[in-house]
Amino acid sequence: MNRLAVLLGHRMRRDRVQLALWIVGTAALALMATTAVADTFGDRAERESILRLTILAPAILVFRGTPNGAGEGEFATFLILAFLALLAGLMSTFLAVRHTRGDEEQGRAELVEATPAGRTLPTAATVVHGVLANALLGIAVALAFAVSGLPADGSAVAGAAVAATGLAFFAIGLVAAQVFRTSRGANGFSVAIVLGAYLVRGLGDALGTASEDGLTRTAAWPSWLSPIGWAQRTEPFAANDLAPLLLSVGVAALLVGLVFAFQSARDSGASILPDAQGRSHAGPLLGSAIGLAWRLNAGAILAWAVGATVFGVLATTMSPLVDEIGSDAPAIAETLRRFAGETASFEEAFVTTFFTMVGILAAAAALQAVMRARLEEAHGTAEPVLAAPVARERWLGGYAAVATIAAAVVVGLSAVGAVVGAQSTDDPGATTELALRAAVAQLPAALVYLGAVLVLFVLAPRLVIPLGWALLALGAFFGVFGELLGIPEWMHELSPFAHVPVPVGGDVDWTGGTWLLAIAVGLVAASVVGMRRRELVTEG
Amino acid sequence: MTTVISTRALEKRFGRTVALDGLDLEVREGEIHGFLGPNGAGKSTTIRILLGLARPTGGEARLFGDDPWRNAAALHRRVAYVPGDVSLWPNLTGGEAIDLLARLRGGVADRRTYEDRKARLLEAFQLDPRKKGRAYSKGNRQKVALVAALATPAELYILDEPTSGLDPLMEQVFNREITRAAGEGATVLLSSHILSEVEVLCDRVTIIRAGRRVESGTLPELRHLTRSSVAFAHRAGQESELAALEGIHDLAVDDGRVSFTVDSDRIAHVLPELGRLGVQGLTVAPPSLEELFLRHYGDELSPVGEGATR
């Protein structure tokens, strides 16, 4: 059997679940967007009014796309295309790194390269694999658009745009795998490029010039720097112009050529950037169990902190917009108001909703810190720490403390961002106060999650990672969206987020928060007691 | 003499798998104790119980006369440990990992002494402390763990197959450092399946198999149980006289050479007889632990042992 086919088959087999999830998930998202257009924005006048609103707050375009008209297809593209391209980019860079640097780093590549397959054929197989994956993704997206009843030509262009963007990022991922010594480094770099490309084209959209009727926009020059910008230039359902995709495909071809040049010239396992030498002595922080927990989580907490600050700024800068929506799109306003109670103004409702998301982010940051403890335990690096005079409960306590800090940092910095953003509003004082209250109200709910996951860590260490995330997803879903979807009241009440105080109106009822705090403290205490009695559970 | 480690009828089950099946182990103060057994015999499980990382399902374990599960943290002030399969933090350098573990152990109060000691060990083991954990080879990860363990003084060193990734030169360095630590009065529990290492270093040895002790004692005591191998050139007509020799076993003629084994305490009786026969090309191999080991496990080599690795 042909060696390339063997290598390709092996790659497909390894990825069969993961890629299927990426492709089906991305297509499902496209389908949800087109369905939402039909359900929520079925009326052309309503779509037009929303598009015109973006002139008032171009920042909203960062999270959407270039407006290309008010038809259903154009509007769906505006809502979701940039995000689909972002997902294609992430799928493709992870795929590229996984099958090149990832294998090299783990030493698996050596096994294959020692066979007659040699050093470059595996990379060629990865390239074919990546091209096929993106082709499938493009077809799935095009089908998702087409089955919603949108025109076939526009759907095909949208699919092609997503696939071509994925291809460009795939090639960038391959280059990153040549440059960095570790898959962690290569993935980090690639993800930064993908997110950067998303933001750069968002900037281009926001700086672009609107047409006179306010329904379309011409993106500014930054969009030309981003493969996602190129995808939007195809203007699916409007211009249906495939020419910009030549840029994506051309860049991909060029980079793949470069990758083969590197690959055939370098040693197996080597990289263009050498692994940097670190310090020979530990810094002063790295001398206790909590110091280690901090060190291992610091990078992630920094990332959460940046995200939370941006989120906070958006919460208050975008709030003036909602009063406009309130008069133009009553359905959306009604939805927002359900989060924040009947007495709330649109602005209050909007800010409160935003901070519910902050609460979920804070819980996620805390969860991730606790899960690091599980990774330490499973990978065997907890063992030397516990073989030193560190009691089990103190070891876990270190992670609990760092997780609390993580949650506090997310809530705190989102509040700081909100205060900065509030300065642009008509009444900075009132908006600031509202944002600060909304932020503080979220912390207890996040801490309940921290406590619950700590208990889970003690009772079911092998399951803590999947179960922990599932718990958060369910809680967020029931607590935040449950009322809108009409789930039973008791299910809604199970979620900590359902008990977060709603800080609007004169008399804020904080008892829910106090209760949550008490429950969180109880759970943390229970986990400490439990950890005294639990032995170390290493593998799997 | 004080007992540092003692286990009595120690038992550990993982579901249906029996990892330890009534293990007795005694390590006295100041000795280097070899802990021998094939893979899956329960060595690592024993060590994890001694470190309070796992709880026995039966029997009793004592470290410095105390319960290692309940008083783990306090006991660990006196213990340094080197795991068999060293995992390092991928984004911490070797130097950072060494400092971290030393500080956790509280051994850096006298900073100067610690730094000197660490520098000497890094030099002896030729370890570059500035590389990230993920960049080290297996042998170098092992060195990081060894330097971390030896850089602070401890009363007891627990070493789980510590030389498994080291080259022969580094094994020499390791032997020297362990001898030095023992010279300072420390006790060492050295788990291994490399017999030559145990023969060079250890005062006493415990051999375990399938979670039980099969042999324990000083090396001379154990050698007593072993046999020397004797071989010489075959000459026609010797068979009857050879067969009459007392205390010999496994007599065989192969490829023109006669070979047999003889109980170590009978060798002095057998040699004059061989002289009388005028044998040529005589070789006598001294008893080794290897042989004892094979005697205990040799018959078990084909079926896989019942014990499980942790």
PDB file of N, CA and C in Angstrom, chain B residues 97-171:
ATOM      1  N   ALA B  97      13.011  23.584  39.927  1.00  0.00           N
ATOM      2  CA  ALA B  97      12.400  22.412  40.567  1.00  0.00           C
ATOM      3  C   ALA B  97      13.218  21.995  41.790  1.00  0.00           C
ATOM      4  N   ILE B  98      14.551  22.026  41.656  1.00  0.00           N
ATOM      5  CA  ILE B  98      15.422  21.636  42.775  1.00  0.00           C
ATOM      6  C   ILE B  98      15.226  22.590  43.950  1.00  0.00           C
ATOM      7  N   ASP B  99      15.237  23.900  43.657  1.00  0.00           N
ATOM      8  CA  ASP B  99      15.056  24.889  44.729  1.00  0.00           C
ATOM      9  C   ASP B  99      13.692  24.744  45.392  1.00  0.00           C
ATOM     10  N   LEU B 100      12.667  24.550  44.561  1.00  0.00           N
ATOM     11  CA  LEU B 100      11.311  24.414  45.102  1.00  0.00           C
ATOM     12  C   LEU B 100      11.236  23.261  46.090  1.00  0.00           C
ATOM     13  N   LEU B 101      11.739  22.089  45.672  1.00  0.00           N
ATOM     14  CA  LEU B 101      11.622  20.911  46.532  1.00  0.00           C
ATOM     15  C   LEU B 101      12.449  21.083  47.798  1.00  0.00           C
ATOM     16  N   ALA B 102      13.624  21.701  47.643  1.00  0.00           N
ATOM     17  CA  ALA B 102      14.474  21.919  48.825  1.00  0.00           C
ATOM     18  C   ALA B 102      13.776  22.861  49.804  1.00  0.00           C
ATOM     19  N   ARG B 103      13.138  23.917  49.268  1.00  0.00           N
ATOM     20  CA  ARG B 103      12.462  24.868  50.159  1.00  0.00           C
ATOM     21  C   ARG B 103      11.263  24.227  50.837  1.00  0.00           C
ATOM     22  N   LEU B 104      10.529  23.416  50.062  1.00  0.00           N
ATOM     23  CA  LEU B 104       9.384  22.727  50.655  1.00  0.00           C
ATOM     24  C   LEU B 104       9.850  21.848  51.802  1.00  0.00           C
ATOM     25  N   ARG B 105      11.027  21.265  51.616  1.00  0.00           N
ATOM     26  CA  ARG B 105      11.543  20.366  52.650  1.00  0.00           C
ATOM     27  C   ARG B 105      12.117  21.166  53.813  1.00  0.00           C
ATOM     28  N   GLY B 106      12.239  22.463  53.630  1.00  0.00           N
ATOM     29  CA  GLY B 106      12.758  23.317  54.699  1.00  0.00           C
ATOM     30  C   GLY B 106      14.246  23.170  54.894  1.00  0.00           C
ATOM     31  N   GLY B 107      14.959  22.795  53.864  1.00  0.00           N
ATOM     32  CA  GLY B 107      16.394  22.529  54.016  1.00  0.00           C
ATOM     33  C   GLY B 107      17.282  23.678  53.601  1.00  0.00           C
ATOM     34  N   VAL B 108      16.705  24.882  53.396  1.00  0.00           N
ATOM     35  CA  VAL B 108      17.540  25.959  52.898  1.00  0.00           C
ATOM     36  C   VAL B 108      17.728  27.059  53.933  1.00  0.00           C
ATOM     37  N   ALA B 109      17.465  26.719  55.217  1.00  0.00           N
ATOM     38  CA  ALA B 109      17.625  27.715  56.273  1.00  0.00           C
ATOM     39  C   ALA B 109      19.058  28.251  56.244  1.00  0.00           C
ATOM     40  N   ASP B 110      19.994  27.340  56.108  1.00  0.00           N
ATOM     41  CA  ASP B 110      21.388  27.749  55.960  1.00  0.00           C
ATOM     42  C   ASP B 110      21.682  27.845  54.467  1.00  0.00           C
ATOM     43  N   ARG B 111      21.429  29.011  53.927  1.00  0.00           N
ATOM     44  CA  ARG B 111      21.470  29.196  52.489  1.00  0.00           C
ATOM     45  C   ARG B 111      22.815  28.839  51.888  1.00  0.00           C
ATOM     46  N   ARG B 112      23.861  29.275  52.552  1.00  0.00           N
ATOM     47  CA  ARG B 112      25.208  29.093  52.035  1.00  0.00           C
ATOM     48  C   ARG B 112      25.541  27.604  51.867  1.00  0.00           C
ATOM     49  N   THR B 113      25.259  26.859  52.933  1.00  0.00           N
ATOM     50  CA  THR B 113      25.557  25.423  52.894  1.00  0.00           C
ATOM     51  C   THR B 113      24.774  24.749  51.777  1.00  0.00           C
ATOM     52  N   TYR B 114      23.478  25.150  51.663  1.00  0.00           N
ATOM     53  CA  TYR B 114      22.624  24.550  50.635  1.00  0.00           C
ATOM     54  C   TYR B 114      23.158  24.844  49.242  1.00  0.00           C
ATOM     55  N   GLU B 115      23.496  26.102  48.987  1.00  0.00           N
ATOM     56  CA  GLU B 115      23.987  26.477  47.656  1.00  0.00           C
ATOM     57  C   GLU B 115      25.285  25.735  47.330  1.00  0.00           C
ATOM     58  N   ASP B 116      26.170  25.625  48.315  1.00  0.00           N
ATOM     59  CA  ASP B 116      27.433  24.907  48.082  1.00  0.00           C
ATOM     60  C   ASP B 116      27.173  23.455  47.736  1.00  0.00           C
ATOM     61  N   ARG B 117      26.286  22.879  48.554  1.00  0.00           N
ATOM     62  CA  ARG B 117      25.984  21.472  48.370  1.00  0.00           C
ATOM     63  C   ARG B 117      25.354  21.235  46.998  1.00  0.00           C
ATOM     64  N   LYS B 118      24.424  22.113  46.645  1.00  0.00           N
ATOM     65  CA  LYS B 118      23.753  21.979  45.354  1.00  0.00           C
ATOM     66  C   LYS B 118      24.759  22.143  44.206  1.00  0.00           C
ATOM     67  N   ALA B 119      25.614  23.147  44.322  1.00  0.00           N
ATOM     68  CA  ALA B 119      26.600  23.385  43.266  1.00  0.00           C
ATOM     69  C   ALA B 119      27.504  22.166  43.091  1.00  0.00           C
ATOM     70  N   ARG B 120      27.915  21.582  44.221  1.00  0.00           N
ATOM     71  CA  ARG B 120      28.775  20.400  44.131  1.00  0.00           C
ATOM     72  C   ARG B 120      28.047  19.260  43.416  1.00  0.00           C
ATOM     73  N   LEU B 121      26.764  19.058  43.759  1.00  0.00           N
ATOM     74  CA  LEU B 121      26.006  17.963  43.150  1.00  0.00           C
ATOM     75  C   LEU B 121      25.765  18.211  41.661  1.00  0.00           C
ATOM     76  N   LEU B 122      25.428  19.451  41.308  1.00  0.00           N
ATOM     77  CA  LEU B 122      25.212  19.772  39.889  1.00  0.00           C
ATOM     78  C   LEU B 122      26.484  19.483  39.099  1.00  0.00           C
ATOM     79  N   GLU B 123      27.601  19.825  39.699  1.00  0.00           N
ATOM     80  CA  GLU B 123      28.896  19.575  39.066  1.00  0.00           C
ATOM     81  C   GLU B 123      29.138  18.069  38.936  1.00  0.00           C
ATOM     82  N   ALA B 124      28.922  17.354  40.047  1.00  0.00           N
ATOM     83  CA  ALA B 124      29.196  15.911  40.042  1.00  0.00           C
ATOM     84  C   ALA B 124      28.310  15.187  39.030  1.00  0.00           C
ATOM     85  N   PHE B 125      27.032  15.573  38.978  1.00  0.00           N
ATOM     86  CA  PHE B 125      26.116  14.887  38.063  1.00  0.00           C
ATOM     87  C   PHE B 125      26.095  15.527  36.668  1.00  0.00           C
ATOM     88  N   GLN B 126      26.910  16.583  36.498  1.00  0.00           N
ATOM     89  CA  GLN B 126      26.998  17.277  35.206  1.00  0.00           C
ATOM     90  C   GLN B 126      25.606  17.633  34.682  1.00  0.00           C
ATOM     91  N   LEU B 127      24.853  18.361  35.524  1.00  0.00           N
ATOM     92  CA  LEU B 127      23.479  18.714  35.170  1.00  0.00           C
ATOM     93  C   LEU B 127      23.387  20.208  34.908  1.00  0.00           C
ATOM     94  N   ASP B 128      22.744  20.564  33.782  1.00  0.00           N
ATOM     95  CA  ASP B 128      22.505  21.971  33.455  1.00  0.00           C
ATOM     96  C   ASP B 128      21.166  22.390  34.054  1.00  0.00           C
ATOM     97  N   PRO B 129      21.158  23.257  35.081  1.00  0.00           N
ATOM     98  CA  PRO B 129      19.907  23.571  35.769  1.00  0.00           C
ATOM     99  C   PRO B 129      19.039  24.571  35.028  1.00  0.00           C
ATOM    100  N   ARG B 130      19.503  25.073  33.890  1.00  0.00           N
ATOM    101  CA  ARG B 130      18.740  26.147  33.243  1.00  0.00           C
ATOM    102  C   ARG B 130      17.786  25.646  32.165  1.00  0.00           C
ATOM    103  N   LYS B 131      17.785  24.335  31.920  1.00  0.00           N
ATOM    104  CA  LYS B 131      16.870  23.810  30.912  1.00  0.00           C
ATOM    105  C   LYS B 131      15.480  23.634  31.504  1.00  0.00           C
ATOM    106  N   LYS B 132      14.454  23.759  30.647  1.00  0.00           N
ATOM    107  CA  LYS B 132      13.082  23.536  31.088  1.00  0.00           C
ATOM    108  C   LYS B 132      12.854  22.044  31.310  1.00  0.00           C
ATOM    109  N   GLY B 133      11.927  21.752  32.209  1.00  0.00           N
ATOM    110  CA  GLY B 133      11.663  20.363  32.565  1.00  0.00           C
ATOM    111  C   GLY B 133      11.380  19.478  31.362  1.00  0.00           C
ATOM    112  N   ARG B 134      10.635  20.015  30.374  1.00  0.00           N
ATOM    113  CA  ARG B 134      10.261  19.183  29.229  1.00  0.00           C
ATOM    114  C   ARG B 134      11.447  18.885  28.337  1.00  0.00           C
ATOM    115  N   ALA B 135      12.554  19.667  28.457  1.00  0.00           N
ATOM    116  CA  ALA B 135      13.689  19.493  27.555  1.00  0.00           C
ATOM    117  C   ALA B 135      14.669  18.437  28.056  1.00  0.00           C
ATOM    118  N   TYR B 136      14.499  17.957  29.297  1.00  0.00           N
ATOM    119  CA  TYR B 136      15.432  16.969  29.834  1.00  0.00           C
ATOM    120  C   TYR B 136      15.147  15.568  29.304  1.00  0.00           C
ATOM    121  N   SER B 137      16.219  14.809  29.079  1.00  0.00           N
ATOM    122  CA  SER B 137      16.052  13.389  28.762  1.00  0.00           C
ATOM    123  C   SER B 137      15.706  12.640  30.048  1.00  0.00           C
ATOM    124  N   LYS B 138      15.353  11.371  29.909  1.00  0.00           N
ATOM    125  CA  LYS B 138      14.981  10.573  31.084  1.00  0.00           C
ATOM    126  C   LYS B 138      16.086  10.586  32.125  1.00  0.00           C
ATOM    127  N   GLY B 139      17.317  10.385  31.672  1.00  0.00           N
ATOM    128  CA  GLY B 139      18.451  10.358  32.592  1.00  0.00           C
ATOM    129  C   GLY B 139      18.618  11.685  33.308  1.00  0.00           C
ATOM    130  N   ASN B 140      18.437  12.773  32.578  1.00  0.00           N
ATOM    131  CA  ASN B 140      18.607  14.088  33.193  1.00  0.00           C
ATOM    132  C   ASN B 140      17.472  14.429  34.149  1.00  0.00           C
ATOM    133  N   ARG B 141      16.267  13.943  33.851  1.00  0.00           N
ATOM    134  CA  ARG B 141      15.174  14.140  34.820  1.00  0.00           C
ATOM    135  C   ARG B 141      15.511  13.428  36.128  1.00  0.00           C
ATOM    136  N   GLN B 142      16.064  12.212  35.965  1.00  0.00           N
ATOM    137  CA  GLN B 142      16.477  11.427  37.126  1.00  0.00           C
ATOM    138  C   GLN B 142      17.517  12.205  37.944  1.00  0.00           C
ATOM    139  N   LYS B 143      18.444  12.855  37.224  1.00  0.00           N
ATOM    140  CA  LYS B 143      19.489  13.619  37.913  1.00  0.00           C
ATOM    141  C   LYS B 143      18.883  14.786  38.682  1.00  0.00           C
ATOM    142  N   VAL B 144      17.863  15.449  38.077  1.00  0.00           N
ATOM    143  CA  VAL B 144      17.216  16.564  38.779  1.00  0.00           C
ATOM    144  C   VAL B 144      16.646  16.060  40.106  1.00  0.00           C
ATOM    145  N   ALA B 145      15.963  14.914  40.051  1.00  0.00           N
ATOM    146  CA  ALA B 145      15.356  14.377  41.272  1.00  0.00           C
ATOM    147  C   ALA B 145      16.425  13.982  42.287  1.00  0.00           C
ATOM    148  N   LEU B 146      17.553  13.409  41.799  1.00  0.00           N
ATOM    149  CA  LEU B 146      18.629  13.010  42.710  1.00  0.00           C
ATOM    150  C   LEU B 146      19.271  14.224  43.371  1.00  0.00           C
ATOM    151  N   VAL B 147      19.550  15.258  42.562  1.00  0.00           N
ATOM    152  CA  VAL B 147      20.160  16.457  43.131  1.00  0.00           C
ATOM    153  C   VAL B 147      19.204  17.088  44.137  1.00  0.00           C
ATOM    154  N   ALA B 148      17.912  17.131  43.793  1.00  0.00           N
ATOM    155  CA  ALA B 148      16.928  17.717  44.711  1.00  0.00           C
ATOM    156  C   ALA B 148      16.899  16.951  46.024  1.00  0.00           C
ATOM    157  N   ALA B 149      17.011  15.620  45.948  1.00  0.00           N
ATOM    158  CA  ALA B 149      16.943  14.817  47.167  1.00  0.00           C
ATOM    159  C   ALA B 149      18.207  14.958  48.010  1.00  0.00           C
ATOM    160  N   LEU B 150      19.358  15.025  47.330  1.00  0.00           N
ATOM    161  CA  LEU B 150      20.623  15.003  48.066  1.00  0.00           C
ATOM    162  C   LEU B 150      21.083  16.389  48.495  1.00  0.00           C
ATOM    163  N   ALA B 151      20.452  17.450  47.927  1.00  0.00           N
ATOM    164  CA  ALA B 151      20.936  18.808  48.200  1.00  0.00           C
ATOM    165  C   ALA B 151      20.603  19.267  49.621  1.00  0.00           C
ATOM    166  N   THR B 152      19.598  18.645  50.244  1.00  0.00           N
ATOM    167  CA  THR B 152      19.317  18.971  51.635  1.00  0.00           C
ATOM    168  C   THR B 152      19.542  17.720  52.460  1.00  0.00           C
ATOM    169  N   PRO B 153      20.107  17.877  53.663  1.00  0.00           N
ATOM    170  CA  PRO B 153      20.355  16.682  54.471  1.00  0.00           C
ATOM    171  C   PRO B 153      19.044  16.041  54.903  1.00  0.00           C
ATOM    172  N   ALA B 154      19.010  14.717  54.944  1.00  0.00           N
ATOM    173  CA  ALA B 154      17.813  14.005  55.397  1.00  0.00           C
ATOM    174  C   ALA B 154      18.252  12.845  56.272  1.00  0.00           C
ATOM    175  N   GLU B 155      17.337  12.389  57.127  1.00  0.00           N
ATOM    176  CA  GLU B 155      17.665  11.229  57.955  1.00  0.00           C
ATOM    177  C   GLU B 155      17.426   9.942  57.189  1.00  0.00           C
ATOM    178  N   LEU B 156      16.480  10.007  56.261  1.00  0.00           N
ATOM    179  CA  LEU B 156      16.149   8.809  55.487  1.00  0.00           C
ATOM    180  C   LEU B 156      16.000   9.181  54.019  1.00  0.00           C
ATOM    181  N   TYR B 157      16.701   8.446  53.170  1.00  0.00           N
ATOM    182  CA  TYR B 157      16.545   8.623  51.728  1.00  0.00           C
ATOM    183  C   TYR B 157      15.763   7.433  51.191  1.00  0.00           C
ATOM    184  N   ILE B 158      14.659   7.728  50.520  1.00  0.00           N
ATOM    185  CA  ILE B 158      13.890   6.657  49.892  1.00  0.00           C
ATOM    186  C   ILE B 158      14.089   6.796  48.389  1.00  0.00           C
ATOM    187  N   LEU B 159      14.738   5.821  47.786  1.00  0.00           N
ATOM    188  CA  LEU B 159      15.118   5.920  46.379  1.00  0.00           C
ATOM    189  C   LEU B 159      14.468   4.766  45.614  1.00  0.00           C
ATOM    190  N   ASP B 160      13.598   5.120  44.679  1.00  0.00           N
ATOM    191  CA  ASP B 160      12.861   4.096  43.927  1.00  0.00           C
ATOM    192  C   ASP B 160      13.525   3.916  42.560  1.00  0.00           C
ATOM    193  N   GLU B 161      14.275   2.857  42.413  1.00  0.00           N
ATOM    194  CA  GLU B 161      15.007   2.596  41.170  1.00  0.00           C
ATOM    195  C   GLU B 161      15.682   3.868  40.648  1.00  0.00           C
ATOM    196  N   PRO B 162      16.574   4.430  41.464  1.00  0.00           N
ATOM    197  CA  PRO B 162      17.080   5.768  41.157  1.00  0.00           C
ATOM    198  C   PRO B 162      18.046   5.808  39.983  1.00  0.00           C
ATOM    199  N   THR B 163      18.601   4.701  39.589  1.00  0.00           N
ATOM    200  CA  THR B 163      19.619   4.764  38.534  1.00  0.00           C
ATOM    201  C   THR B 163      19.088   4.279  37.193  1.00  0.00           C
ATOM    202  N   SER B 164      17.764   4.131  37.080  1.00  0.00           N
ATOM    203  CA  SER B 164      17.220   3.470  35.887  1.00  0.00           C
ATOM    204  C   SER B 164      17.563   4.200  34.588  1.00  0.00           C
ATOM    205  N   GLY B 165      17.807   5.517  34.626  1.00  0.00           N
ATOM    206  CA  GLY B 165      18.136   6.208  33.384  1.00  0.00           C
ATOM    207  C   GLY B 165      19.578   6.665  33.312  1.00  0.00           C
ATOM    208  N   LEU B 166      20.399   6.294  34.294  1.00  0.00           N
ATOM    209  CA  LEU B 166      21.765   6.841  34.356  1.00  0.00           C
ATOM    210  C   LEU B 166      22.761   5.978  33.596  1.00  0.00           C
ATOM    211  N   ASP B 167      23.772   6.619  33.025  1.00  0.00           N
ATOM    212  CA  ASP B 167      24.819   5.841  32.367  1.00  0.00           C
ATOM    213  C   ASP B 167      25.798   5.322  33.429  1.00  0.00           C
ATOM    214  N   PRO B 168      26.694   4.381  33.060  1.00  0.00           N
ATOM    215  CA  PRO B 168      27.565   3.762  34.068  1.00  0.00           C
ATOM    216  C   PRO B 168      28.434   4.773  34.822  1.00  0.00           C
ATOM    217  N   LEU B 169      28.888   5.821  34.132  1.00  0.00           N
ATOM    218  CA  LEU B 169      29.699   6.831  34.814  1.00  0.00           C
ATOM    219  C   LEU B 169      28.878   7.514  35.901  1.00  0.00           C
ATOM    220  N   MET B 170      27.623   7.850  35.555  1.00  0.00           N
ATOM    221  CA  MET B 170      26.753   8.527  36.513  1.00  0.00           C
ATOM    222  C   MET B 170      26.374   7.590  37.655  1.00  0.00           C
ATOM    223  N   GLU B 171      26.302   6.292  37.354  1.00  0.00           N
ATOM    224  CA  GLU B 171      26.036   5.331  38.430  1.00  0.00           C
ATOM    225  C   GLU B 171      27.155   5.381  39.456  1.00  0.00           C
TER     226      GLU B 171
END
